[in-house]
Amino acid sequence: MAEDTLSITDNRTGISYTVPVKNGAIRAMDLRQIKTAPDDFGLMTYDPAFMNTASCESRITFIDGDRGILLYRGYPIDQLAENCSFLEVSYLVLHGELPTEAQLNAWVQQVMSHTMVHENVRKLFETFNYDAHPMGMLASSLAAMATIYPESRNVLNAEVRRLQILRLIGKVPTLGAYGYRHKHGLPSVPPDPDLSYTENFMNMLWKRTEAKYKPNAVLARALDVLFILHADHEQNCSANAMRSVASSQADPYASSAGAVTALWGPLHGGANEEVLKMLDEIGSMSNIPAYVQKVKSGECKLMGFGHRVYKNYDPRARIIKRIASEVFEVTGRNPKLDMAMELEKIALEDEYFVKRKLYPNVDFYSGIIYQAMGFSPDIFTVLFAIPRMTGWLAQWQELITDPAQKIARPRQLFLGYGRREFVPMEQRGASAAAGG
Ligand code: ACO
């Protein structure tokens, strides 16, 4: 009978060790016993960018990157996108089970009762430049909320955590909408709790002088499905940022502000904005082959392509392509779609992309839909952050309640100078010259 262990022989010393294998992994700390001398620190693993390191045990989201499978709490993303509302999925991701009708009604009512934002945080938006990036405004306003709810620092109290979760999920669309309205020089619109989560977001974005905003049902459903697709994605860069900041027991407003800034980068959630810039740069169908050549020669990346985990079609991209046609029936076809489809076709047949298993990710098509809905590219990543708040909070809750977790504090392989004597100012020129 095979044992769940790993035998390791250290060829430096000839000593053999046996370490347990659990859930397909060994514990890095089990390697510390492997030493060449009693005062040796012990063996470490070196894994920049976490290419092969599990930082936690999780029960929230499962991805099979080779087969293009994404499950939230065991349920396939396409089934959730087909049958659920965003808040239903949010409940599932946070609580672990689909809600009963009564649980869902209570959850919706509670979240919607937390959509208003303290006036001091609203006023913060007035201080931003007219062209401030919406992600900068979102991160700042989230961090500012920590000053309004100081009790949120009591992160070990389950009731306190629950209240902050409701506040954050309720208020993040309001903050996103404030940023949008500020950019467009429009007064902010208060939340309307008669509307659904997504409809209310549309109301706060687009209400003008009408007495009551009436959202377009097709666009509201499309946005709701896009929110479902973005709710969580296991240990991605921003979830890891959320966990890392929160591991110091920082409050969830500060931690989620950190997650927002991680999401902002063009290699992560900021890619949806970059895809549109790229399509603008390409300009027309006839320029696509030359652009693909530029990508292959390493001059630039094909934004919205590639993924650390997916080595197959991102299942979210497949669903987004379908939503696109529903949205375009209302908004008219975004001409960028033809360019994106042609780019995808060429890339999927080209050896460079095939060999590296580069497929379109969630960001490749989402921006084209958002643009057709009337959003400018700089707010696309906010549309990602709003639903991802659910995932960040689920990851946070899991971290805080996991007895195996401690403050996140990686090790390093130090390759710099050893101890050396201080050099007085008057002697430095000579040593700097000697150094280089
Ligand atoms: N265009 C061209 N080549 C690419 C791309 C791309 N978009 N992505 C990866 N490659 C190439 C790399 O140059 C590398 O080639 P090499 O082996 O010849 O050096 C190879 O594919 C492997 O790529 P890595 O950078 O090692 O893959 P990694 O897992 O570190 O990066 C990432 C993943 C950041 C998503 C990358 O694919 C990328 O930059 N994509 C474009 C940005 C993007 O769309 N980000 C959104 C990701 S989804 C999300 O966060 C929501």
PDB file of N, CA and C and ligand atoms in Angstrom, residues 51 266-269 271 295 300-308 311 316 352-353 356 358 361-363 384, ligand 1:
ATOM      1  N   MET A  51       4.522  30.518  -7.762  1.00  0.00           N
ATOM      2  CA  MET A  51       4.199  29.683  -8.922  1.00  0.00           C
ATOM      3  C   MET A  51       3.712  28.294  -8.513  1.00  0.00           C
ATOM      4  N   PRO A 266      -2.390  46.573 -14.554  1.00  0.00           N
ATOM      5  CA  PRO A 266      -2.777  46.086 -15.890  1.00  0.00           C
ATOM      6  C   PRO A 266      -2.617  44.588 -16.096  1.00  0.00           C
ATOM      7  N   LEU A 267      -1.817  43.922 -15.240  1.00  0.00           N
ATOM      8  CA  LEU A 267      -1.706  42.469 -15.400  1.00  0.00           C
ATOM      9  C   LEU A 267      -2.844  41.742 -14.707  1.00  0.00           C
ATOM     10  N   HIS A 268      -3.640  42.465 -13.930  1.00  0.00           N
ATOM     11  CA  HIS A 268      -4.758  41.849 -13.194  1.00  0.00           C
ATOM     12  C   HIS A 268      -6.049  42.512 -13.711  1.00  0.00           C
ATOM     13  N   GLY A 269      -6.854  43.084 -12.828  1.00  0.00           N
ATOM     14  CA  GLY A 269      -8.159  43.628 -13.253  1.00  0.00           C
ATOM     15  C   GLY A 269      -8.042  44.814 -14.191  1.00  0.00           C
ATOM     16  N   ALA A 271      -6.530  44.944 -16.742  1.00  0.00           N
ATOM     17  CA  ALA A 271      -6.392  44.491 -18.132  1.00  0.00           C
ATOM     18  C   ALA A 271      -7.621  44.847 -18.969  1.00  0.00           C
ATOM     19  N   VAL A 295       3.433  41.464 -30.856  1.00  0.00           N
ATOM     20  CA  VAL A 295       3.281  40.685 -29.616  1.00  0.00           C
ATOM     21  C   VAL A 295       4.272  39.530 -29.621  1.00  0.00           C
ATOM     22  N   CYS A 300       5.183  43.885 -27.031  1.00  0.00           N
ATOM     23  CA  CYS A 300       4.040  44.170 -26.153  1.00  0.00           C
ATOM     24  C   CYS A 300       3.297  42.861 -25.909  1.00  0.00           C
ATOM     25  N   LYS A 301       2.315  42.935 -24.991  1.00  0.00           N
ATOM     26  CA  LYS A 301       1.505  41.752 -24.700  1.00  0.00           C
ATOM     27  C   LYS A 301       0.152  41.895 -25.370  1.00  0.00           C
ATOM     28  N   LEU A 302      -0.468  40.771 -25.616  1.00  0.00           N
ATOM     29  CA  LEU A 302      -1.844  40.808 -26.090  1.00  0.00           C
ATOM     30  C   LEU A 302      -2.704  40.884 -24.840  1.00  0.00           C
ATOM     31  N   MET A 303      -3.212  42.076 -24.528  1.00  0.00           N
ATOM     32  CA  MET A 303      -3.939  42.251 -23.266  1.00  0.00           C
ATOM     33  C   MET A 303      -5.260  41.473 -23.317  1.00  0.00           C
ATOM     34  N   GLY A 304      -5.647  40.922 -22.155  1.00  0.00           N
ATOM     35  CA  GLY A 304      -6.852  40.096 -22.105  1.00  0.00           C
ATOM     36  C   GLY A 304      -6.587  38.662 -22.522  1.00  0.00           C
ATOM     37  N   PHE A 305      -5.329  38.340 -22.733  1.00  0.00           N
ATOM     38  CA  PHE A 305      -4.927  36.972 -23.079  1.00  0.00           C
ATOM     39  C   PHE A 305      -3.976  36.438 -22.017  1.00  0.00           C
ATOM     40  N   GLY A 306      -4.078  35.142 -21.756  1.00  0.00           N
ATOM     41  CA  GLY A 306      -3.144  34.496 -20.837  1.00  0.00           C
ATOM     42  C   GLY A 306      -3.679  34.518 -19.417  1.00  0.00           C
ATOM     43  N   HIS A 307      -3.251  33.566 -18.657  1.00  0.00           N
ATOM     44  CA  HIS A 307      -3.687  33.473 -17.261  1.00  0.00           C
ATOM     45  C   HIS A 307      -2.725  32.561 -16.521  1.00  0.00           C
ATOM     46  N   ARG A 308      -2.445  32.886 -15.264  1.00  0.00           N
ATOM     47  CA  ARG A 308      -1.558  32.054 -14.472  1.00  0.00           C
ATOM     48  C   ARG A 308      -2.135  30.639 -14.300  1.00  0.00           C
ATOM     49  N   LYS A 311      -5.057  27.261 -18.531  1.00  0.00           N
ATOM     50  CA  LYS A 311      -4.271  26.926 -19.715  1.00  0.00           C
ATOM     51  C   LYS A 311      -5.254  26.377 -20.749  1.00  0.00           C
ATOM     52  N   ARG A 316     -15.314  31.957 -18.050  1.00  0.00           N
ATOM     53  CA  ARG A 316     -16.037  33.234 -17.919  1.00  0.00           C
ATOM     54  C   ARG A 316     -16.056  33.967 -19.257  1.00  0.00           C
ATOM     55  N   TYR A 352       2.676  30.596 -31.566  1.00  0.00           N
ATOM     56  CA  TYR A 352       3.175  31.298 -30.370  1.00  0.00           C
ATOM     57  C   TYR A 352       2.183  31.147 -29.224  1.00  0.00           C
ATOM     58  N   PHE A 353       0.908  31.382 -29.509  1.00  0.00           N
ATOM     59  CA  PHE A 353      -0.122  31.362 -28.459  1.00  0.00           C
ATOM     60  C   PHE A 353      -0.497  29.924 -28.092  1.00  0.00           C
ATOM     61  N   ARG A 356       2.129  28.323 -25.825  1.00  0.00           N
ATOM     62  CA  ARG A 356       2.116  28.862 -24.462  1.00  0.00           C
ATOM     63  C   ARG A 356       0.739  28.743 -23.806  1.00  0.00           C
ATOM     64  N   LEU A 358      -2.101  30.234 -24.443  1.00  0.00           N
ATOM     65  CA  LEU A 358      -2.646  31.557 -24.152  1.00  0.00           C
ATOM     66  C   LEU A 358      -4.038  31.670 -24.770  1.00  0.00           C
ATOM     67  N   ASN A 361      -8.912  35.737 -21.607  1.00  0.00           N
ATOM     68  CA  ASN A 361      -9.388  35.660 -20.224  1.00  0.00           C
ATOM     69  C   ASN A 361     -10.627  36.542 -20.062  1.00  0.00           C
ATOM     70  N   VAL A 362     -11.109  36.653 -18.835  1.00  0.00           N
ATOM     71  CA  VAL A 362     -12.378  37.352 -18.576  1.00  0.00           C
ATOM     72  C   VAL A 362     -12.347  38.794 -19.077  1.00  0.00           C
ATOM     73  N   ASP A 363     -11.151  39.386 -19.100  1.00  0.00           N
ATOM     74  CA  ASP A 363     -11.055  40.797 -19.441  1.00  0.00           C
ATOM     75  C   ASP A 363     -11.088  41.073 -20.936  1.00  0.00           C
ATOM     76  N   PHE A 384     -15.268  45.597 -12.003  1.00  0.00           N
ATOM     77  CA  PHE A 384     -14.682  44.326 -11.573  1.00  0.00           C
ATOM     78  C   PHE A 384     -14.618  44.303 -10.033  1.00  0.00           C
TER      79      PHE A 384
HETATM   80  N1  ACO B   1       0.600  38.193 -24.667  1.00  0.00           N
HETATM   81  C1  ACO B   1       1.754  37.651 -25.190  1.00  0.00           C
HETATM   82  N2  ACO B   1       2.507  36.760 -24.554  1.00  0.00           N
HETATM   83  C2  ACO B   1       2.098  36.380 -23.334  1.00  0.00           C
HETATM   84  C3  ACO B   1       0.915  36.870 -22.740  1.00  0.00           C
HETATM   85  C4  ACO B   1       0.153  37.812 -23.470  1.00  0.00           C
HETATM   86  N3  ACO B   1      -0.976  38.334 -22.962  1.00  0.00           N
HETATM   87  N4  ACO B   1       0.755  36.319 -21.525  1.00  0.00           N
HETATM   88  C5  ACO B   1       1.803  35.488 -21.351  1.00  0.00           C
HETATM   89  N5  ACO B   1       2.618  35.527 -22.450  1.00  0.00           N
HETATM   90  C6  ACO B   1       3.824  34.739 -22.676  1.00  0.00           C
HETATM   91  C7  ACO B   1       4.979  35.234 -21.821  1.00  0.00           C
HETATM   92  O1  ACO B   1       5.736  36.222 -22.482  1.00  0.00           O
HETATM   93  C8  ACO B   1       5.759  33.944 -21.601  1.00  0.00           C
HETATM   94  O2  ACO B   1       6.461  33.659 -22.784  1.00  0.00           O
HETATM   95  P1  ACO B   1       7.926  32.987 -22.695  1.00  0.00           P
HETATM   96  O3  ACO B   1       7.691  31.625 -22.107  1.00  0.00           O
HETATM   97  O4  ACO B   1       8.410  32.978 -24.103  1.00  0.00           O
HETATM   98  O5  ACO B   1       8.746  33.864 -21.786  1.00  0.00           O
HETATM   99  C9  ACO B   1       4.662  32.894 -21.470  1.00  0.00           C
HETATM  100  O6  ACO B   1       3.549  33.405 -22.230  1.00  0.00           O
HETATM  101  C10 ACO B   1       4.231  32.615 -20.041  1.00  0.00           C
HETATM  102  O7  ACO B   1       3.766  33.843 -19.486  1.00  0.00           O
HETATM  103  P2  ACO B   1       4.041  34.327 -18.005  1.00  0.00           P
HETATM  104  O8  ACO B   1       4.188  35.822 -18.000  1.00  0.00           O
HETATM  105  O9  ACO B   1       5.161  33.521 -17.394  1.00  0.00           O
HETATM  106  O10 ACO B   1       2.694  33.883 -17.302  1.00  0.00           O
HETATM  107  P3  ACO B   1       2.181  34.383 -15.888  1.00  0.00           P
HETATM  108  O11 ACO B   1       1.380  33.286 -15.348  1.00  0.00           O
HETATM  109  O12 ACO B   1       3.280  34.914 -15.057  1.00  0.00           O
HETATM  110  O13 ACO B   1       1.258  35.647 -16.271  1.00  0.00           O
HETATM  111  C11 ACO B   1      -0.587  36.961 -16.886  1.00  0.00           C
HETATM  112  C12 ACO B   1      -0.097  35.608 -16.373  1.00  0.00           C
HETATM  113  C13 ACO B   1      -0.022  38.089 -15.971  1.00  0.00           C
HETATM  114  C14 ACO B   1      -2.090  37.024 -16.823  1.00  0.00           C
HETATM  115  C15 ACO B   1      -0.070  37.163 -18.330  1.00  0.00           C
HETATM  116  O14 ACO B   1      -0.624  36.164 -19.168  1.00  0.00           O
HETATM  117  C16 ACO B   1      -0.407  38.541 -18.876  1.00  0.00           C
HETATM  118  O15 ACO B   1       0.342  39.484 -18.630  1.00  0.00           O
HETATM  119  N6  ACO B   1      -1.546  38.697 -19.624  1.00  0.00           N
HETATM  120  C17 ACO B   1      -1.952  39.982 -20.145  1.00  0.00           C
HETATM  121  C18 ACO B   1      -2.643  40.784 -19.058  1.00  0.00           C
HETATM  122  C19 ACO B   1      -4.013  40.239 -18.728  1.00  0.00           C
HETATM  123  O16 ACO B   1      -4.830  39.978 -19.604  1.00  0.00           O
HETATM  124  N7  ACO B   1      -4.275  40.130 -17.418  1.00  0.00           N
HETATM  125  C20 ACO B   1      -5.563  39.661 -16.906  1.00  0.00           C
HETATM  126  C21 ACO B   1      -5.446  38.328 -16.296  1.00  0.00           C
HETATM  127  S1  ACO B   1      -7.020  37.768 -15.769  1.00  0.00           S
HETATM  128  C22 ACO B   1      -7.344  38.662 -14.408  1.00  0.00           C
HETATM  129  O17 ACO B   1      -6.535  39.030 -13.634  1.00  0.00           O
HETATM  130  C23 ACO B   1      -8.676  39.049 -14.223  1.00  0.00           C
END
